[in-house]
Amino acid sequence: MGRRGVREEIVEAALEQFHAQGYNAAGVKVITDAAGVPKGSFYNHFDSKEALAVVALERYGARRHLQELVAGDGEPLARLRAHFESLRDAVVGAQFTRGCLVGNFGAEIADHSPVIREAVREGLAQWTDAVAGALTEARDGGALRAGLDPRATAGFLVNAWEGSLIRARADRSAEAFDSFFTLVFDALLPVADPQPA
Amino acid sequence: MGRRGVREEIVEAALEQFHAQGYNAAGVKVITDAAGVPKGSFYNHFDSKEALAVVALERYGARRHLQELVAGDGEPLARLRAHFESLRDAVVGAQFTRGCLVGNFGAEIADHSPVIREAVREGLAQWTDAVAGALTEARDGGALRAGLDPRATAGFLVNAWEGSLIRARADRSAEAFDSFFTLVFDALLPVADPQPA
């Protein structure tokens, strides 16, 4: 169990099991077994699996390095591309499994749990805020195509990414990511149109 | 049970329960109860819940009226918009629940079942083919922005839609759909850039 304490072991194991298995497939016993703690200890720390899922989502969000999008070095669209490239690399490294915990919970369980739906909504909103920050900076620097609203565009990009993850997992292929980068960074966002084919 | 026969009742109940509850939450008993048939009759008709899920996915795909995208009346981009508008209207009519069965299974279960993953892949591929047909027609008629590859663009649109569904369900709002229509039909696809803001 190490030195992290039972609660911390449960949170880390839940993050791993929810991401790998999904919400319903990762039962409390699956999580406590993975944490190496007695099942009976679970309810000393969490009122429910649902409450644990909210903590896991918050922790997942905190590890996305969103601050680098808003205040990192380099041109904002280059930072944005690097952000999505790092997300892509993680999925490729996981052999096109797992996807995004926020999107997975959104698809599987948000309809059925108001507290998880709210945590998914908040996770997507924080991510969208960070992307919108980079797009606003690009717009103010004259690097964003005229007429694009940074916030609506940011929401669309985050949504498009979540769907691209579903496709990449179904195909076990990076083709969906390639299309995302081409359509978003060559066609949708830049000021100048690409050369006609 | 009506006149449809036990197998047909099970398929229709499974389609409903998988869509409303998700794969893991809709157990065989949930499905046979919803179908009004004895649980014991299930295995006379299906080898497994997994096999039933593949049949349900095929039936879901067959009901999407994809042929209207390829060969319907009107301009191809107008047909494409009407297609996504009808998908949006169904989700709004379901109070922003359920989403798309293909995307839901892709997020929840594709990592864990090769046969379901293949059915999800095939469902997304057929849908992409239909969207690509409309985009190819638009391109050939000079109505698609230069440089956009119809097939890669079609894949991107389908993926972006799947992610927009996740967001619309999390937000219980049509805002994600509004952004999709604005970004796709005003900015990404048309020949002429919108007027600078």
Coordinates of C-alpha atoms in Angstrom, one line a residue:
Chain A
M1 CA 0.0 0.0 0.0
G2 CA 3.0 2.3 0.3
R3 CA 3.0 5.6 2.2
R4 CA 0.3 7.4 0.4
G5 CA -2.5 6.4 2.7
V6 CA -5.6 4.4 2.0
R7 CA -7.7 7.3 0.5
E8 CA -4.9 8.3 -1.8
E9 CA -4.4 4.6 -2.9
I10 CA -8.1 4.3 -3.7
V11 CA -8.2 7.5 -5.7
E12 CA -5.2 6.5 -7.8
A13 CA -6.5 3.0 -8.4
A14 CA -9.9 4.4 -9.3
L15 CA -8.4 6.8 -11.8
E16 CA -6.6 3.8 -13.4
Q17 CA -9.5 1.4 -13.3
F18 CA -12.2 3.9 -14.4
H19 CA -10.0 4.9 -17.3
A20 CA -9.2 1.3 -18.4
Q21 CA -12.5 -0.4 -17.7
G22 CA -15.2 2.3 -17.6
Y23 CA -17.5 3.3 -14.8
N24 CA -19.8 0.4 -14.5
A25 CA -17.1 -2.3 -15.1
A26 CA -14.9 -0.9 -12.4
G27 CA -16.8 -1.9 -9.3
V28 CA -15.7 -0.9 -5.7
K29 CA -14.1 -4.3 -5.2
V30 CA -12.1 -4.0 -8.5
I31 CA -10.9 -0.6 -7.3
T32 CA -10.0 -1.7 -3.7
D33 CA -8.3 -4.8 -5.0
A34 CA -6.2 -2.7 -7.4
A35 CA -5.4 -0.3 -4.5
G36 CA -4.4 -3.2 -2.3
V37 CA -6.8 -2.1 0.5
P38 CA -9.7 -4.0 2.1
K39 CA -13.0 -3.4 0.4
G40 CA -14.5 -2.5 3.8
S41 CA -12.1 0.5 4.0
F42 CA -13.8 2.1 1.0
Y43 CA -16.7 3.6 2.8
N44 CA -14.5 5.1 5.5
H45 CA -13.3 7.5 2.8
F46 CA -16.1 7.8 0.2
D47 CA -19.8 7.9 0.5
S48 CA -20.2 6.1 -2.8
K49 CA -18.5 5.1 -6.0
E50 CA -20.1 8.1 -7.6
A51 CA -18.4 10.4 -5.1
L52 CA -15.1 8.8 -5.9
A53 CA -15.7 9.2 -9.6
V54 CA -16.0 12.9 -9.1
V55 CA -12.7 13.1 -7.3
A56 CA -11.1 10.9 -10.0
L57 CA -12.4 13.3 -12.7
E58 CA -11.0 16.3 -10.9
R59 CA -7.6 14.7 -10.6
Y60 CA -7.6 13.7 -14.2
G61 CA -8.4 17.3 -15.2
A62 CA -5.6 18.7 -13.0
R63 CA -3.1 16.6 -14.8
R64 CA -3.8 17.9 -18.3
H65 CA -1.3 20.8 -18.1
L66 CA -3.9 23.3 -19.3
Q67 CA -2.0 26.2 -17.9
E68 CA 0.6 25.6 -20.6
L69 CA -2.0 26.4 -23.2
V70 CA -2.9 29.8 -21.7
A71 CA 0.6 31.0 -20.6
G72 CA 3.2 28.8 -22.3
D73 CA 6.0 29.9 -24.6
G74 CA 5.6 30.2 -28.3
E75 CA 2.9 31.2 -30.7
P76 CA -0.6 30.4 -29.4
L77 CA -1.6 28.1 -32.3
A78 CA 1.7 26.3 -32.1
R79 CA 1.0 25.7 -28.4
L80 CA -2.5 24.5 -29.2
R81 CA -1.2 22.1 -31.7
A82 CA 1.5 20.8 -29.3
H83 CA -1.3 20.3 -26.7
F84 CA -3.3 18.1 -28.9
E85 CA -0.2 16.3 -30.1
S86 CA 0.7 15.4 -26.6
L87 CA -2.9 14.1 -26.1
R88 CA -2.5 12.1 -29.3
D89 CA 0.8 10.7 -28.2
A90 CA -0.7 9.4 -25.0
V91 CA -3.4 7.5 -26.8
V92 CA -0.9 6.1 -29.4
G93 CA 1.2 5.0 -26.4
A94 CA -1.8 3.2 -24.9
Q95 CA -2.3 1.3 -28.3
F96 CA -5.4 3.3 -29.0
T97 CA -7.2 2.3 -25.9
R98 CA -8.7 4.3 -23.0
G99 CA -9.4 7.6 -24.6
C100 CA -10.3 10.5 -22.3
L101 CA -11.9 9.8 -18.9
V102 CA -14.1 12.9 -19.2
G103 CA -15.5 11.9 -22.5
N104 CA -15.9 8.3 -21.5
F105 CA -17.9 9.2 -18.4
G106 CA -19.9 11.7 -20.5
A107 CA -20.9 8.9 -22.9
E108 CA -21.4 6.1 -20.3
I109 CA -22.8 7.6 -17.1
A110 CA -23.6 11.4 -17.4
D111 CA -27.2 10.6 -18.2
H112 CA -27.6 8.6 -15.0
S113 CA -25.7 10.6 -12.4
P114 CA -26.3 14.3 -11.9
V115 CA -23.1 14.7 -9.9
I116 CA -21.0 12.9 -12.5
R117 CA -22.7 14.9 -15.3
E118 CA -21.8 18.1 -13.5
A119 CA -18.2 17.0 -13.1
V120 CA -18.0 16.1 -16.8
R121 CA -19.5 19.4 -17.7
E122 CA -17.0 21.2 -15.5
G123 CA -14.1 19.2 -16.9
L124 CA -15.0 20.1 -20.5
A125 CA -15.7 23.7 -19.6
Q126 CA -12.2 24.1 -17.9
W127 CA -10.6 22.6 -20.9
T128 CA -12.6 24.8 -23.3
D129 CA -11.6 27.9 -21.3
A130 CA -7.9 27.0 -21.7
V131 CA -8.3 26.4 -25.5
A132 CA -10.3 29.6 -25.8
G133 CA -7.4 31.5 -24.0
A134 CA -5.0 30.3 -26.7
L135 CA -7.4 31.2 -29.5
T136 CA -8.1 34.6 -28.1
E137 CA -4.4 35.3 -27.9
A138 CA -4.1 34.1 -31.6
R139 CA -6.9 36.4 -32.6
D140 CA -5.4 39.4 -30.8
G141 CA -2.1 38.7 -32.6
G142 CA -3.8 38.5 -36.0
A143 CA -3.1 34.8 -36.3
L144 CA -6.8 33.5 -36.3
R145 CA -9.0 33.4 -39.3
A146 CA -11.4 36.4 -39.3
G147 CA -14.9 35.7 -38.0
L148 CA -14.1 32.8 -35.7
D149 CA -15.4 33.3 -32.1
P150 CA -12.6 32.0 -29.8
R151 CA -15.0 30.4 -27.3
A152 CA -17.4 28.7 -29.7
T153 CA -14.4 27.5 -31.7
A154 CA -12.7 26.2 -28.6
G155 CA -15.8 24.2 -27.6
F156 CA -15.9 22.8 -31.1
L157 CA -12.3 21.7 -31.0
V158 CA -12.6 20.0 -27.7
N159 CA -15.8 18.2 -28.9
A160 CA -14.1 17.2 -32.2
W161 CA -11.2 15.9 -30.2
E162 CA -13.4 13.7 -28.0
G163 CA -15.1 12.2 -31.1
S164 CA -11.7 11.7 -32.7
L165 CA -10.7 9.6 -29.7
I166 CA -13.7 7.4 -30.1
R167 CA -12.9 6.8 -33.8
A168 CA -9.2 6.3 -33.1
R169 CA -10.1 3.6 -30.6
A170 CA -12.6 1.9 -32.9
D171 CA -10.1 1.9 -35.8
R172 CA -7.0 1.3 -33.7
S173 CA -5.4 3.9 -36.0
A174 CA -4.1 7.5 -35.8
E175 CA -6.0 8.4 -39.0
A176 CA -8.7 10.3 -37.0
F177 CA -5.9 12.4 -35.4
D178 CA -4.3 13.1 -38.7
S179 CA -7.6 14.3 -40.1
F180 CA -8.1 16.5 -37.0
F181 CA -4.8 18.2 -37.3
T182 CA -5.2 18.8 -41.1
L183 CA -8.8 20.1 -40.9
V184 CA -8.2 22.2 -37.8
F185 CA -4.7 23.6 -38.2
D186 CA -4.5 23.8 -42.0
A187 CA -8.1 24.7 -42.9
L188 CA -10.3 25.9 -40.1
L189 CA -8.0 28.1 -37.9
P190 CA -5.4 29.9 -40.0
V191 CA -5.9 33.3 -41.6
A192 CA -5.0 32.3 -45.1
D193 CA -6.8 29.6 -47.1
P194 CA -4.6 26.7 -48.1
Q195 CA -3.6 26.6 -51.8
P196 CA -6.3 25.2 -54.0
A197 CA -5.7 21.5 -54.7
Chain B
M1 CA -45.0 -9.9 -26.8
G2 CA -47.1 -9.2 -29.9
R3 CA -46.5 -10.9 -33.2
R4 CA -42.9 -10.1 -33.8
G5 CA -41.5 -13.2 -32.3
V6 CA -39.1 -13.6 -29.4
R7 CA -35.9 -12.8 -31.2
E8 CA -37.3 -9.7 -32.7
E9 CA -38.7 -8.5 -29.3
I10 CA -35.2 -9.1 -27.8
V11 CA -33.5 -7.1 -30.5
E12 CA -35.8 -4.1 -30.2
A13 CA -35.7 -4.1 -26.4
A14 CA -31.9 -4.4 -26.6
L15 CA -31.7 -1.4 -28.9
E16 CA -33.7 0.6 -26.5
Q17 CA -32.0 -0.5 -23.3
F18 CA -28.4 -0.3 -24.7
H19 CA -29.2 3.2 -25.9
A20 CA -30.8 4.4 -22.7
Q21 CA -28.6 2.6 -20.2
G22 CA -25.3 1.7 -21.8
Y23 CA -23.8 -1.7 -22.5
N24 CA -22.8 -2.9 -19.0
A25 CA -25.8 -1.4 -17.3
A26 CA -28.2 -3.2 -19.7
G27 CA -27.8 -6.8 -18.5
V28 CA -29.6 -9.8 -20.2
K29 CA -32.3 -9.8 -17.6
V30 CA -32.9 -6.1 -18.0
I31 CA -33.3 -6.7 -21.8
T32 CA -35.5 -9.8 -21.6
D33 CA -37.7 -8.1 -18.9
A34 CA -38.1 -5.1 -21.2
A35 CA -38.9 -7.5 -24.1
G36 CA -41.5 -9.3 -22.0
V37 CA -39.8 -12.7 -22.6
P38 CA -38.3 -15.2 -20.2
K39 CA -34.6 -14.7 -19.5
G40 CA -34.1 -18.4 -20.4
S41 CA -35.2 -17.7 -23.9
F42 CA -32.3 -15.4 -24.6
Y43 CA -29.7 -18.1 -25.3
N44 CA -32.0 -19.8 -27.8
H45 CA -31.5 -16.8 -30.0
F46 CA -28.1 -15.3 -29.2
D47 CA -24.8 -16.8 -28.1
S48 CA -24.0 -13.8 -25.9
K49 CA -25.0 -10.3 -25.0
E50 CA -22.0 -9.3 -27.1
A51 CA -23.5 -11.0 -30.2
L52 CA -26.8 -9.2 -29.5
A53 CA -25.0 -5.9 -29.2
V54 CA -23.6 -6.3 -32.8
V55 CA -27.1 -7.0 -34.1
A56 CA -28.4 -3.9 -32.3
L57 CA -25.6 -1.7 -33.7
E58 CA -26.4 -2.9 -37.3
R59 CA -30.1 -2.2 -36.8
Y60 CA -29.3 1.3 -35.4
G61 CA -27.1 2.0 -38.4
A62 CA -29.8 0.9 -40.8
R63 CA -32.2 3.4 -39.4
R64 CA -30.1 6.5 -40.0
H65 CA -31.4 7.2 -43.5
L66 CA -27.9 7.5 -44.8
Q67 CA -29.1 6.9 -48.4
E68 CA -30.7 10.3 -48.3
L69 CA -27.3 11.9 -47.8
V70 CA -25.9 10.3 -51.0
A71 CA -28.9 10.5 -53.3
G72 CA -31.5 12.9 -51.9
D73 CA -32.9 16.0 -53.4
G74 CA -31.3 19.4 -53.2
E75 CA -27.8 20.7 -52.9
P76 CA -25.4 18.3 -51.2
L77 CA -24.3 20.7 -48.4
A78 CA -28.0 21.5 -47.7
R79 CA -28.7 17.7 -47.5
L80 CA -25.7 17.3 -45.2
R81 CA -26.9 20.1 -42.9
A82 CA -30.4 18.7 -42.9
H83 CA -29.0 15.3 -41.9
F84 CA -27.2 16.7 -38.9
E85 CA -30.2 18.8 -38.0
S86 CA -32.3 15.7 -37.9
L87 CA -29.8 14.0 -35.6
R88 CA -29.8 17.1 -33.4
D89 CA -33.6 17.2 -33.2
A90 CA -33.7 13.6 -32.0
V91 CA -31.3 14.4 -29.2
V92 CA -33.2 17.6 -28.2
G93 CA -36.4 15.5 -28.3
A94 CA -34.7 13.1 -25.8
Q95 CA -33.9 16.0 -23.5
F96 CA -30.2 15.7 -24.3
T97 CA -29.9 12.1 -23.3
R98 CA -28.8 8.9 -25.1
G99 CA -26.6 10.4 -27.8
C100 CA -25.5 7.9 -30.5
L101 CA -25.4 4.2 -29.8
V102 CA -22.3 3.8 -32.0
G103 CA -20.3 6.4 -30.2
N104 CA -21.5 5.2 -26.8
F105 CA -20.4 1.7 -27.5
G106 CA -17.2 3.1 -28.9
A107 CA -16.4 4.9 -25.6
E108 CA -17.7 2.2 -23.2
I109 CA -16.9 -1.2 -24.6
A110 CA -14.9 -1.1 -27.9
D111 CA -11.6 -1.5 -25.9
H112 CA -12.9 -4.7 -24.4
S113 CA -14.8 -6.5 -27.1
P114 CA -13.2 -7.1 -30.5
V115 CA -16.5 -7.9 -32.2
I116 CA -18.2 -4.8 -30.8
R117 CA -15.2 -2.7 -31.7
E118 CA -15.4 -4.0 -35.3
A119 CA -19.2 -3.2 -35.4
V120 CA -18.5 0.3 -34.1
R121 CA -15.7 0.7 -36.7
E122 CA -18.0 -0.4 -39.4
G123 CA -20.9 1.8 -38.3
L124 CA -18.7 4.9 -38.3
A125 CA -17.2 3.9 -41.7
Q126 CA -20.6 3.5 -43.3
W127 CA -21.7 6.8 -42.0
T128 CA -18.4 8.4 -43.1
D129 CA -18.9 7.0 -46.6
A130 CA -22.4 8.6 -46.9
V131 CA -21.1 12.0 -45.7
A132 CA -18.1 11.7 -48.0
G133 CA -20.6 11.0 -50.9
A134 CA -22.3 14.3 -50.2
L135 CA -19.0 16.2 -49.9
T136 CA -17.7 14.7 -53.1
E137 CA -20.8 15.8 -54.9
A138 CA -20.4 19.3 -53.4
R139 CA -16.7 19.4 -54.5
D140 CA -17.6 18.3 -58.1
G141 CA -20.2 21.0 -58.2
G142 CA -17.8 23.7 -57.0
A143 CA -19.5 24.1 -53.7
L144 CA -16.7 22.8 -51.4
R145 CA -13.8 24.9 -50.2
A146 CA -10.7 24.2 -52.3
G147 CA -8.2 21.8 -50.7
L148 CA -10.6 19.8 -48.6
D149 CA -10.4 16.1 -49.1
P150 CA -14.0 14.7 -49.0
R151 CA -13.2 11.5 -47.2
A152 CA -10.9 13.0 -44.5
T153 CA -13.3 15.8 -44.0
A154 CA -16.3 13.4 -43.7
G155 CA -14.4 11.4 -41.1
F156 CA -13.7 14.6 -39.2
L157 CA -17.3 15.8 -39.3
V158 CA -18.6 12.4 -38.0
N159 CA -16.1 12.5 -35.2
A160 CA -16.9 16.1 -34.4
W161 CA -20.5 15.2 -34.2
E162 CA -19.9 12.3 -31.8
G163 CA -18.0 14.6 -29.5
S164 CA -20.6 17.3 -29.8
L165 CA -23.1 14.7 -28.5
I166 CA -21.1 14.1 -25.4
R167 CA -20.9 17.8 -24.7
A168 CA -24.6 18.4 -25.4
R169 CA -25.5 15.6 -22.9
A170 CA -23.1 17.0 -20.3
D171 CA -24.4 20.5 -20.7
R172 CA -28.1 19.5 -21.4
S173 CA -27.9 22.3 -23.9
A174 CA -27.9 22.6 -27.7
E175 CA -24.9 25.0 -27.6
A176 CA -22.5 22.4 -28.8
F177 CA -24.8 21.7 -31.8
D178 CA -25.0 25.5 -32.5
S179 CA -21.2 25.7 -32.6
F180 CA -21.0 22.6 -34.8
F181 CA -23.3 24.1 -37.4
T182 CA -21.6 27.5 -37.3
L183 CA -18.0 26.2 -37.5
V184 CA -18.7 23.5 -40.1
F185 CA -21.2 25.1 -42.4
D186 CA -20.2 28.8 -42.2
A187 CA -16.4 28.4 -41.7
L188 CA -15.0 25.0 -42.7
L189 CA -16.9 23.8 -45.7
P190 CA -18.0 26.7 -47.9
V191 CA -16.0 28.1 -50.8
A192 CA -16.0 31.7 -49.7
D193 CA -14.7 32.9 -46.4
P194 CA -17.2 34.6 -44.1
Q195 CA -16.9 38.4 -44.0
P196 CA -14.2 39.5 -41.5
A197 CA -15.7 40.4 -38.1

